[in-house]
Amino acid sequence: MKEWWVQVGLLGVPLLAVYLHIPPPQLSPALRSWKSSGSFFTYKDLNIFYRDSTGAVGSSDVVVLLHGFPTSSYDWSKIWEGLTQRFHRVIALDFLGFGFSDKPRPHGYSIFEQASIVEGLLRHLGLRHQRINLLSHDYGDTVAQELLHRDDVVVLVSHGRCRFHLDLIAQVSMAPGANSRLCSTSNSRLCSTSNSRLCCSWSLCNNGFFFSVLQYINQRKKHRERWVGALMSTSVPLHLIYGPLDPVNPHPEFLQLYKKVLPMSTVSVLDDHISHYPQLEDPTGFLNAYLNFINSF
């Protein structure tokens, strides 16, 4: 009798082949609308999807939204209209490998490249030298930390000019081994909202470079001092919007650690039933918390 693993292999290979050739699902009407309302710009021959809405009259404030893993800019859909009532420009992109942006293979996806893509988008929109508010979540937190590090370098050179407010939905991991990635936002839990899950591109979930994109976790460990240091040393205002039911960052241990590491940051704690995607689970509470922070300056 053949070894059991040989039998499993003989059965598994054709099943895997069939799985990899399943066509992608049709976009929902909401996602089709989201895509049609956006545009693409080119970064090093790669097509990057973004949305740019003009909002509040009389305001010059700009907010850039950085989504998490493994979703897309659609994560911000429930608060988009509310943001346009406060900001002159509301901008979000799909990171390379996510959503409607290109997904090159093979490719060494890195946080550094994603940060450079954000900078490329700001140049494309003529906003590179304007003060920007960053609102980030999950994977986007690390991109924001890299942008903050780069901006701190600019601040030193230009004698105090600061272009960013960093409005951070930081996930300080309380999982085993957290000391090696403190404040490095290691949560990668799937959102339970069906429309948001659809934003995880079929190619990302289905064709193997899911694991290429996941290298950001190792990058967080490797560059911990750079990215955590950016948070700890910055003079830019920081704010945490936290859902107490977040399974990776349990309450109250998470908040205790966060406040210890970043005592200068302000914090908004949402209702007890809010988890890892507060902007989707409680868009009103989330938006109010964010605007209260913004309006405090």
XYZ file of C-alpha atoms in Angstrom:
297
model
C 0.000 0.000 0.000
C 1.335 3.404 -0.935
C 2.363 5.784 1.777
C -0.565 7.953 2.904
C 1.221 11.138 1.910
C 1.639 9.876 -1.658
C -2.105 9.216 -1.882
C -2.852 12.665 -0.478
C -0.471 14.198 -3.012
C -2.035 12.358 -5.937
C -5.445 13.615 -4.874
C -4.340 17.092 -3.846
C -2.456 18.099 -7.013
C -5.469 17.973 -9.372
C -7.684 19.632 -6.758
C -5.151 22.441 -6.384
C -4.955 22.832 -10.162
C -8.730 23.174 -10.366
C -8.751 25.655 -7.465
C -6.115 27.877 -9.060
C -8.180 28.112 -12.243
C -11.452 29.120 -10.614
C -12.407 32.464 -12.168
C -12.491 35.527 -9.913
C -15.868 36.471 -8.429
C -17.887 39.273 -9.969
C -17.552 42.643 -8.263
C -20.497 43.771 -6.193
C -22.340 46.901 -7.367
C -20.745 48.815 -4.482
C -17.238 47.840 -5.588
C -17.973 48.606 -9.229
C -19.113 52.051 -8.143
C -15.997 52.488 -5.996
C -13.736 51.592 -8.909
C -15.559 53.815 -11.396
C -15.183 56.763 -8.997
C -11.409 56.337 -8.878
C -8.404 56.706 -11.149
C -5.007 55.153 -11.767
C -1.521 56.616 -11.758
C 1.698 54.959 -12.859
C 4.527 54.202 -10.485
C 7.517 52.593 -12.222
C 5.270 51.045 -14.907
C 2.843 49.778 -12.251
C -0.776 50.895 -12.192
C -1.931 52.102 -8.782
C -5.611 52.720 -8.054
C -6.653 55.712 -5.987
C -9.668 57.856 -5.140
C -9.477 61.605 -4.714
C -12.598 63.499 -3.655
C -12.928 67.239 -3.271
C -14.965 68.073 -0.217
C -15.384 70.907 2.230
C -15.445 74.417 0.777
C -13.185 76.844 2.606
C -10.889 74.162 3.982
C -7.390 73.495 2.713
C -6.890 70.352 4.798
C -5.991 67.092 3.085
C -6.341 63.582 4.514
C -4.701 60.477 3.031
C -6.119 57.101 4.056
C -3.887 54.010 4.260
C -5.727 50.688 4.363
C -4.855 47.436 6.094
C -4.080 43.827 5.191
C -5.499 42.084 3.202
C -8.149 44.501 1.981
C -8.163 47.807 0.101
C -9.184 51.450 0.034
C -12.811 50.316 0.202
C -12.264 49.868 3.945
C -12.875 53.626 4.196
C -16.143 53.663 2.267
C -18.437 54.082 5.277
C -16.697 57.240 6.496
C -15.816 58.709 3.099
C -18.741 61.106 2.874
C -18.243 62.245 6.456
C -14.597 63.020 5.765
C -15.467 65.058 2.678
C -17.600 67.306 4.870
C -14.511 68.215 6.912
C -11.564 68.012 4.504
C -10.905 69.786 1.240
C -9.339 66.621 -0.227
C -9.931 63.008 0.801
C -7.491 60.587 -0.844
C -7.062 56.823 -0.604
C -5.084 54.319 -2.632
C -4.885 50.573 -3.036
C -1.370 49.509 -2.110
C 0.584 47.563 -4.692
C -0.684 43.971 -4.597
C -4.076 44.943 -3.174
C -7.508 45.879 -4.471
C -7.521 47.255 -8.006
C -3.788 48.042 -8.120
C -1.343 45.869 -10.054
C -0.083 42.641 -8.503
C 3.259 41.850 -10.147
C 4.734 38.379 -9.736
C 7.368 37.630 -8.675
C 7.868 40.776 -6.668
C 9.553 41.656 -3.402
C 6.740 43.594 -1.757
C 8.084 45.951 0.880
C 6.842 48.648 3.225
C 9.539 50.955 1.844
C 8.125 50.616 -1.662
C 4.560 51.173 -0.471
C 5.662 54.374 1.294
C 7.388 55.521 -1.893
C 4.171 54.830 -3.819
C 2.273 57.063 -1.391
C 4.870 59.781 -1.950
C 4.545 59.207 -5.702
C 0.789 59.680 -5.489
C 1.233 62.932 -3.569
C 3.630 64.178 -6.244
C 1.181 63.105 -8.947
C -1.566 65.129 -7.246
C 0.689 68.136 -6.645
C 0.592 67.688 -2.858
C 4.136 66.582 -2.065
C 4.988 69.769 -0.129
C 1.640 70.330 1.534
C 0.838 69.294 5.114
C -0.975 65.975 5.030
C -3.115 64.246 7.641
C -2.524 60.487 7.603
C -5.259 58.120 8.739
C -3.943 54.564 8.790
C -5.027 51.060 9.740
C -3.216 47.746 10.211
C -0.700 47.253 7.330
C -1.133 50.946 6.579
C 0.137 51.763 10.083
C 3.586 50.515 9.159
C 3.563 52.466 5.906
C 2.578 55.538 7.948
C 5.455 54.901 10.354
C 7.904 54.787 7.447
C 6.458 58.049 6.084
C 6.759 59.545 9.545
C 10.411 58.468 9.730
C 11.109 60.070 6.367
C 9.288 63.235 7.354
C 11.293 63.497 10.566
C 14.417 63.533 8.396
C 12.909 66.401 6.371
C 12.001 68.216 9.593
C 15.604 68.123 10.775
C 16.837 69.535 7.507
C 14.204 72.246 7.182
C 14.331 73.484 10.778
C 10.974 72.368 12.028
C 8.604 72.331 9.066
C 6.223 69.399 9.546
C 3.926 68.196 6.806
C 2.153 65.344 8.543
C -0.316 64.837 11.274
C -0.301 61.114 11.894
C -3.743 59.948 12.972
C -2.879 56.406 13.872
C -5.074 53.383 14.382
C -2.108 51.555 15.883
C -2.250 47.867 16.735
C 0.439 47.200 19.350
C 0.605 43.446 19.284
C 0.054 41.641 22.565
C 0.611 38.250 20.986
C 3.501 35.989 22.072
C 6.771 37.547 21.008
C 5.282 41.021 21.002
C 8.390 42.544 22.558
C 10.186 42.040 19.282
C 7.630 44.068 17.315
C 6.295 46.591 19.764
C 3.974 49.108 18.068
C 4.672 47.402 14.770
C 0.966 46.778 14.109
C 1.173 43.058 13.437
C -2.541 42.250 13.284
C -3.531 40.712 9.967
C -6.994 39.353 10.836
C -9.527 39.209 8.019
C -12.391 41.660 8.206
C -15.750 40.038 8.795
C -17.570 42.511 6.540
C -18.365 40.780 3.269
C -17.950 43.777 0.975
C -14.574 44.516 2.509
C -13.402 40.941 2.127
C -14.148 41.156 -1.583
C -11.504 43.863 -1.821
C -8.878 41.237 -1.141
C -8.068 40.609 -4.801
C -8.628 37.128 -6.142
C -5.031 37.048 -7.324
C -3.801 37.977 -3.856
C -5.799 35.244 -2.162
C -5.566 32.638 -4.871
C -2.288 32.663 -6.723
C 0.521 32.451 -4.218
C 1.828 35.932 -3.640
C -0.333 36.175 -0.534
C 2.872 34.959 1.084
C 4.995 37.561 -0.711
C 2.872 40.354 0.706
C 3.011 38.717 4.149
C 6.738 39.445 4.255
C 5.808 42.760 5.840
C 5.614 40.924 9.175
C 9.290 39.985 8.927
C 10.074 43.516 7.773
C 8.485 44.866 10.962
C 10.768 42.728 13.057
C 13.855 43.667 11.062
C 13.153 47.397 11.059
C 11.545 47.669 14.479
C 13.918 50.359 15.758
C 13.344 52.527 12.695
C 9.542 52.363 12.777
C 8.895 52.250 16.501
C 11.507 54.943 16.932
C 9.615 57.148 14.478
C 6.569 56.977 16.741
C 8.460 57.457 19.964
C 10.558 60.411 18.855
C 8.147 62.387 16.708
C 6.655 65.744 17.632
C 3.759 65.082 15.256
C 0.411 64.609 17.057
C -0.623 60.950 17.347
C -4.036 59.514 18.085
C -5.217 55.949 18.622
C -8.781 54.837 17.848
C -9.259 51.476 19.528
C -11.894 48.746 19.522
C -11.740 46.872 22.860
C -12.869 43.588 21.288
C -9.836 43.403 18.998
C -8.765 39.747 19.437
C -5.055 40.284 18.820
C -4.764 43.383 20.987
C -6.772 42.486 24.107
C -8.208 45.007 26.458
C -6.950 46.337 28.874
C -3.383 45.034 28.433
C -3.032 46.596 25.003
C -3.974 50.097 26.144
C -1.681 49.874 29.140
C 1.252 48.997 26.916
C 0.366 51.580 24.281
C 0.122 54.393 26.822
C 3.400 53.331 28.392
C 5.262 53.327 25.085
C 3.556 56.393 23.564
C 2.445 58.562 26.502
C 2.177 61.631 24.272
C -0.493 60.031 22.093
C -4.176 60.695 22.723
C -6.618 57.772 22.687
C -10.257 57.155 21.802
C -11.807 53.901 23.027
C -14.964 52.855 21.193
C -17.838 50.711 22.505
C -17.027 47.327 24.006
C -18.311 45.336 21.001
C -16.032 47.073 18.466
C -13.156 44.979 17.166
C -10.371 45.278 14.589
C -12.165 47.241 11.858
C -13.708 50.152 13.765
C -14.203 52.284 10.659
C -16.517 49.571 9.310
C -18.023 48.284 12.548
C -18.800 51.703 14.047
C -18.348 54.343 11.337
C -20.201 57.040 13.290
C -18.245 56.510 16.499
C -15.009 56.231 14.579
C -15.625 59.378 12.547
C -16.594 61.378 15.632
C -13.446 60.266 17.440
C -11.271 61.173 14.490
C -12.824 64.575 13.873
C -12.645 65.445 17.566
C -8.912 64.847 17.352
C -8.500 66.845 14.141
C -10.594 69.732 15.438
C -8.555 69.973 18.636
C -5.775 71.819 16.774
